[in-house]
Short mmCIF file of C-alpha atoms in Angstrom, two decimals:
data_model
loop_
_atom_site.label_atom_id
_atom_site.label_comp_id
_atom_site.label_asym_id
_atom_site.label_seq_id
_atom_site.Cartn_x
_atom_site.Cartn_y
_atom_site.Cartn_z
CA UNK P 8 73.80 -112.13 159.99
CA UNK P 9 72.84 -115.35 158.27
CA UNK P 10 70.48 -114.32 155.48
CA UNK P 11 68.62 -117.63 155.50
CA UNK P 12 67.74 -117.19 159.21
CA UNK P 13 66.86 -113.50 158.97
CA UNK P 14 68.19 -110.57 160.96
CA UNK P 15 66.28 -111.33 164.18
CA UNK P 16 67.31 -115.00 164.40
CA UNK P 17 70.55 -115.12 162.50
CA UNK P 18 72.64 -112.26 163.91
CA UNK P 19 75.84 -113.13 165.76
CA UNK P 20 78.32 -110.94 167.61
CA UNK P 21 81.94 -111.53 168.49
CA UNK P 22 82.73 -111.63 172.22
CA UNK P 23 86.43 -112.23 172.83
CA UNK P 24 87.26 -115.50 171.09
CA UNK P 25 83.67 -116.70 170.68
CA UNK P 26 80.70 -115.99 168.42
CA UNK P 27 77.43 -115.54 170.29
CA UNK P 28 73.89 -115.17 169.06
CA UNK P 29 72.74 -111.56 169.38
CA UNK P 30 69.66 -110.76 171.42
CA UNK P 31 66.97 -108.42 170.14
CA UNK P 32 68.47 -105.64 172.30
CA UNK P 33 71.88 -106.29 170.71
CA UNK P 34 70.36 -105.96 167.24
CA UNK P 35 68.56 -102.70 168.08
CA UNK P 36 71.82 -101.29 169.47
CA UNK P 37 73.70 -102.32 166.33
CA UNK P 38 71.08 -100.50 164.24
CA UNK P 39 71.68 -97.36 166.33
CA UNK P 40 75.43 -97.68 165.79
CA UNK P 41 74.82 -97.91 162.04
CA UNK P 42 72.95 -94.59 162.26
CA UNK P 43 75.73 -93.20 164.51
CA UNK P 44 73.29 -92.37 167.30
CA UNK P 45 73.20 -93.58 170.89
CA UNK P 46 70.08 -94.51 172.87
CA UNK P 47 70.56 -91.63 175.29
CA UNK P 48 70.62 -89.18 172.37
CA UNK P 49 67.06 -90.02 171.27
CA UNK P 50 64.04 -87.93 172.31
CA UNK P 51 62.02 -89.17 175.28
CA UNK P 52 58.28 -88.85 174.66
CA UNK P 53 57.20 -90.17 178.06
CA UNK P 54 58.22 -87.28 180.34
CA UNK P 55 57.47 -83.61 179.66
CA UNK P 56 60.39 -81.26 180.14
CA UNK P 57 58.59 -79.33 182.89
CA UNK P 58 58.62 -82.47 185.09
CA UNK P 59 62.40 -82.14 185.47
CA UNK P 60 63.93 -79.93 188.17
CA UNK P 61 66.78 -78.59 186.06
CA UNK P 62 68.16 -76.77 189.12
CA UNK P 63 69.68 -80.12 190.14
CA UNK P 64 71.95 -79.94 187.10
CA UNK P 65 72.60 -76.23 187.49
CA UNK P 66 73.82 -76.84 191.08
CA UNK P 67 76.19 -79.58 189.87
CA UNK P 68 77.81 -77.07 187.52
CA UNK P 69 77.96 -74.46 190.29
CA UNK P 70 80.01 -76.89 192.40
CA UNK P 71 82.83 -76.68 189.85
CA UNK P 72 82.47 -72.95 189.29
CA UNK P 73 80.61 -73.17 185.98
CA UNK P 74 77.28 -71.73 184.90
CA UNK P 75 74.57 -73.67 183.13
CA UNK P 76 71.26 -72.85 181.50
CA UNK P 77 68.76 -74.39 179.09
CA UNK P 78 70.84 -73.32 176.10
CA UNK P 79 73.87 -75.21 177.42
CA UNK P 80 71.71 -78.28 178.00
CA UNK P 81 70.57 -78.04 174.37
CA UNK P 82 74.18 -77.84 173.19
CA UNK P 83 74.96 -80.94 175.25
CA UNK P 84 71.93 -82.72 173.70
CA UNK P 85 70.27 -83.24 177.07
CA UNK P 86 67.39 -81.22 175.62
CA UNK P 87 66.26 -81.25 171.98
CA UNK P 88 63.96 -79.13 169.85
CA UNK P 89 61.42 -81.48 168.31
CA UNK P 90 58.89 -79.93 165.92
CA UNK P 91 59.19 -76.59 167.71
CA UNK P 92 58.86 -78.05 171.21
CA UNK P 93 61.72 -78.46 173.68
CA UNK P 94 61.91 -82.08 174.81
CA UNK P 95 64.03 -84.13 177.15
CA UNK P 96 66.26 -86.76 175.62
CA UNK P 97 66.70 -90.22 177.10
CA UNK P 98 69.97 -88.91 178.59
CA UNK P 99 68.14 -86.34 180.72
CA UNK P 100 65.62 -89.00 181.78
CA UNK P 101 68.49 -91.28 182.79
CA UNK P 102 70.37 -88.58 184.72
CA UNK P 103 67.22 -87.70 186.69
CA UNK P 104 66.36 -91.34 187.37
CA UNK P 105 63.03 -91.22 185.54
CA UNK P 106 63.46 -94.68 183.99
CA UNK P 107 62.49 -97.64 186.16
CA UNK P 108 65.87 -99.33 185.75
CA UNK P 109 67.92 -96.34 186.96
CA UNK P 110 68.72 -97.98 190.27
CA UNK P 111 71.60 -99.51 192.21
CA UNK P 112 70.80 -102.44 194.48
CA UNK P 113 73.33 -102.92 197.28
CA UNK P 114 73.57 -105.91 199.59
CA UNK P 115 75.85 -107.15 202.36
CA UNK P 116 75.65 -110.93 202.67
CA UNK P 117 76.69 -113.12 205.55
CA UNK P 118 79.49 -115.48 204.55
CA UNK P 119 80.40 -116.14 200.92
CA UNK P 120 76.95 -116.92 199.44
CA UNK P 121 73.69 -115.06 198.82
CA UNK P 122 71.71 -117.10 201.34
CA UNK P 123 71.54 -114.57 204.19
CA UNK P 124 71.27 -110.77 204.08
CA UNK P 125 72.93 -108.61 206.71
CA UNK P 126 71.86 -105.38 205.03
CA UNK P 127 70.37 -104.32 201.72
CA UNK P 128 69.42 -101.01 200.14
CA UNK P 129 67.97 -99.85 196.82
CA UNK P 130 69.03 -96.39 195.66
CA UNK P 131 66.96 -94.45 193.14
CA UNK P 132 66.79 -90.82 192.07
CA UNK P 133 69.29 -88.78 190.09
CA UNK P 134 72.62 -90.35 189.15
CA UNK P 135 74.65 -88.05 191.40
CA UNK P 136 72.72 -89.07 194.54
CA UNK P 137 72.79 -92.75 193.53
CA UNK P 138 76.58 -92.62 193.19
CA UNK P 139 77.02 -90.94 196.57
CA UNK P 140 74.66 -93.30 198.43
CA UNK P 141 76.26 -96.40 196.90
CA UNK P 142 79.73 -95.30 198.03
CA UNK P 143 78.37 -94.66 201.55
CA UNK P 144 76.96 -98.19 201.60
CA UNK P 145 80.38 -99.58 200.69
CA UNK P 146 82.02 -97.47 203.40
CA UNK P 147 79.57 -98.76 206.00
CA UNK P 148 80.39 -102.40 205.29
CA UNK P 149 84.13 -102.42 204.58
CA UNK P 150 86.92 -102.61 207.16
CA UNK P 151 88.65 -99.36 208.04
CA UNK P 152 92.32 -99.93 208.79
CA UNK P 153 94.69 -97.50 210.50
CA UNK P 154 98.44 -97.09 210.67
CA UNK P 155 100.85 -94.51 212.02
CA UNK P 156 102.74 -92.44 209.46
CA UNK P 157 105.16 -90.06 211.15
CA UNK P 158 103.18 -88.34 213.89
CA UNK P 159 99.79 -88.98 212.35
CA UNK P 160 97.25 -91.80 212.39
CA UNK P 161 96.20 -92.55 208.81
CA UNK P 162 92.96 -94.43 208.12
CA UNK P 163 92.17 -96.24 204.90
CA UNK P 164 89.60 -98.76 203.73
CA UNK P 165 90.63 -102.33 202.96
CA UNK P 166 89.72 -101.70 199.30
CA UNK P 167 90.62 -98.16 198.16
CA UNK P 168 87.48 -96.04 197.85
CA UNK P 169 88.94 -94.32 194.80
CA UNK P 170 89.01 -97.66 192.95
CA UNK P 171 85.48 -98.57 194.07
CA UNK P 172 84.16 -95.14 193.12
CA UNK P 173 85.74 -95.42 189.67
CA UNK P 174 84.04 -98.77 189.04
CA UNK P 175 80.62 -97.63 190.29
CA UNK P 176 80.95 -94.46 188.19
CA UNK P 177 81.85 -96.53 185.12
CA UNK P 178 78.88 -98.80 185.74
CA UNK P 179 76.54 -95.79 185.90
CA UNK P 180 77.93 -94.11 182.79
CA UNK P 181 78.49 -97.10 180.51
CA UNK P 182 75.66 -99.51 181.40
CA UNK P 183 72.96 -100.45 178.92
CA UNK P 184 69.85 -98.47 179.88
CA UNK P 185 67.71 -100.23 177.29
CA UNK P 186 67.70 -103.34 179.48
CA UNK P 187 65.29 -103.79 182.39
CA UNK P 188 67.94 -104.94 184.86
CA UNK P 189 69.84 -102.69 187.27
CA UNK P 190 73.36 -102.25 188.68
CA UNK P 191 74.15 -104.49 191.66
CA UNK P 192 76.76 -104.17 194.40
CA UNK P 193 77.29 -107.26 196.55
CA UNK P 194 79.60 -107.47 199.56
CA UNK P 195 80.55 -110.92 200.82
CA UNK P 196 83.08 -111.95 203.47
CA UNK P 197 85.67 -112.66 200.77
CA UNK P 198 84.85 -110.36 197.83
CA UNK P 199 83.10 -107.19 196.68
CA UNK P 200 81.32 -107.60 193.34
CA UNK P 201 79.92 -104.81 191.17
CA UNK P 202 77.74 -105.88 188.24
CA UNK P 203 76.95 -103.51 185.36
CA UNK P 204 74.19 -104.15 182.83
CA UNK P 205 75.21 -104.96 179.25
CA UNK P 206 78.40 -106.38 177.80
CA UNK P 207 81.26 -104.32 176.40
CA UNK P 208 80.38 -102.01 173.50
CA UNK P 209 81.24 -103.00 169.93
CA UNK P 210 82.77 -106.31 170.97
CA UNK P 211 85.59 -104.75 172.97
CA UNK P 212 87.73 -107.26 174.82
CA UNK P 213 89.01 -107.06 178.39
CA UNK P 214 92.57 -106.73 177.08
CA UNK P 215 91.61 -103.78 174.87
CA UNK P 216 89.87 -102.01 177.74
CA UNK P 217 92.81 -102.70 180.07
CA UNK P 218 95.09 -101.09 177.47
CA UNK P 219 93.03 -97.88 177.43
CA UNK P 220 90.67 -98.37 174.50
CA UNK P 221 87.23 -96.91 175.11
CA UNK P 222 83.87 -96.94 173.33
CA UNK P 223 80.92 -94.89 174.56
CA UNK P 224 77.50 -96.51 174.80
CA UNK P 225 75.86 -93.43 176.36
CA UNK P 226 77.56 -90.52 174.62
CA UNK P 227 75.48 -87.74 176.17
CA UNK P 228 75.58 -89.07 179.74
CA UNK P 229 79.32 -89.69 179.47
CA UNK P 230 79.98 -86.18 178.13
CA UNK P 231 77.95 -84.66 180.97
CA UNK P 232 79.97 -86.48 183.63
CA UNK P 233 83.18 -85.48 181.91
CA UNK P 234 82.02 -81.85 181.74
CA UNK P 235 81.28 -82.03 185.49
CA UNK P 236 84.78 -83.44 186.10
CA UNK P 237 83.58 -86.75 187.52
CA UNK P 238 85.84 -88.43 184.95
CA UNK P 239 89.09 -87.24 183.39
CA UNK P 240 89.73 -88.85 180.01
CA UNK P 241 88.20 -91.76 178.09
CA UNK P 242 89.85 -95.11 178.72
CA UNK P 243 91.83 -94.06 181.80
CA UNK P 244 89.58 -95.66 184.44
CA UNK P 245 90.77 -99.28 184.38
CA UNK P 246 94.43 -98.24 184.23
CA UNK P 247 93.86 -95.99 187.26
CA UNK P 248 92.18 -98.82 189.20
CA UNK P 249 94.94 -101.26 188.25
CA UNK P 250 97.59 -98.84 189.52
CA UNK P 251 95.77 -98.18 192.81
CA UNK P 252 95.15 -101.88 193.48
CA UNK P 253 98.74 -102.87 192.73
CA UNK P 254 100.01 -100.22 195.15
CA UNK P 255 97.72 -101.62 197.87
CA UNK P 256 98.25 -105.28 196.87
CA UNK P 257 94.53 -105.74 196.11
CA UNK P 258 93.50 -108.33 193.55
CA UNK P 259 90.62 -107.50 191.19
CA UNK P 260 89.15 -109.21 188.12
CA UNK P 261 86.95 -108.18 185.21
CA UNK P 262 84.52 -110.74 183.81
CA UNK P 263 82.21 -110.28 180.83
CA UNK P 264 79.09 -112.06 179.66
CA UNK P 265 76.72 -111.07 176.85
CA UNK P 266 74.33 -109.24 179.19
CA UNK P 267 76.57 -107.95 181.99
CA UNK P 268 80.08 -107.08 183.16
CA UNK P 269 81.26 -108.08 186.63
CA UNK P 270 84.13 -106.49 188.57
CA UNK P 271 85.37 -108.46 191.59
CA UNK P 272 87.64 -107.09 194.33
CA UNK P 273 89.15 -109.67 196.68
CA UNK P 274 89.11 -108.68 200.36
CA UNK P 275 92.51 -109.10 201.98
CA UNK P 276 91.08 -109.06 205.50
CA UNK P 277 88.36 -111.62 204.87
CA UNK P 278 89.55 -113.78 207.75
#
């Protein structure tokens, strides 16, 4: 930062080929990085541990044939011992949807602008339910095509659900939960847009991410989803989406601003 302007007013970050003034949230996040700690790793003093139904997490592990208990949650840093008392971390609060901004807003608009709603939903609760409900919303508003392969009728959505699920999952895991905004999914006649809160971590560029480089903003949340087999390996998501979309001849774009990342899928059957 520029010493004469002070840390709060003189800090700049590199985004792609440009230098941009850092917001207060950017500065706080940089301070966390300096201490090698993520926001979701910190203790949450707002919600007592007994307000969480930990059976929700235990059932998620049961689905993949694994056991889970409080000790495992401690090892994963979802729970911490603070001055002799077991406390939830921000990660646990995020996973259970305790924070006000843990939400996905979905909308289907008429035409190619935001002027008229056809349908809109707001999904809150734990991250697993939010993911499932958001994918159902996409299914309800995308075209389902069918073709005959051999003796069977094969149905598939105009935009592969696997690609959409990967993007929504990435938005949930990697978004900036220190910001008040929420994830948004917008379906227009010509595109599907998914907006995640917060820019890329540590000044990563779109090219770097496309080539498989990955930085974790929410280390604990990301590790939980990996443990539950929702994701395979760090940095593989965009490459997987690129492969799927090329096979189906679907065009998609990644756009980044300081405060959000937007993924746009172009609908082939818009007409």
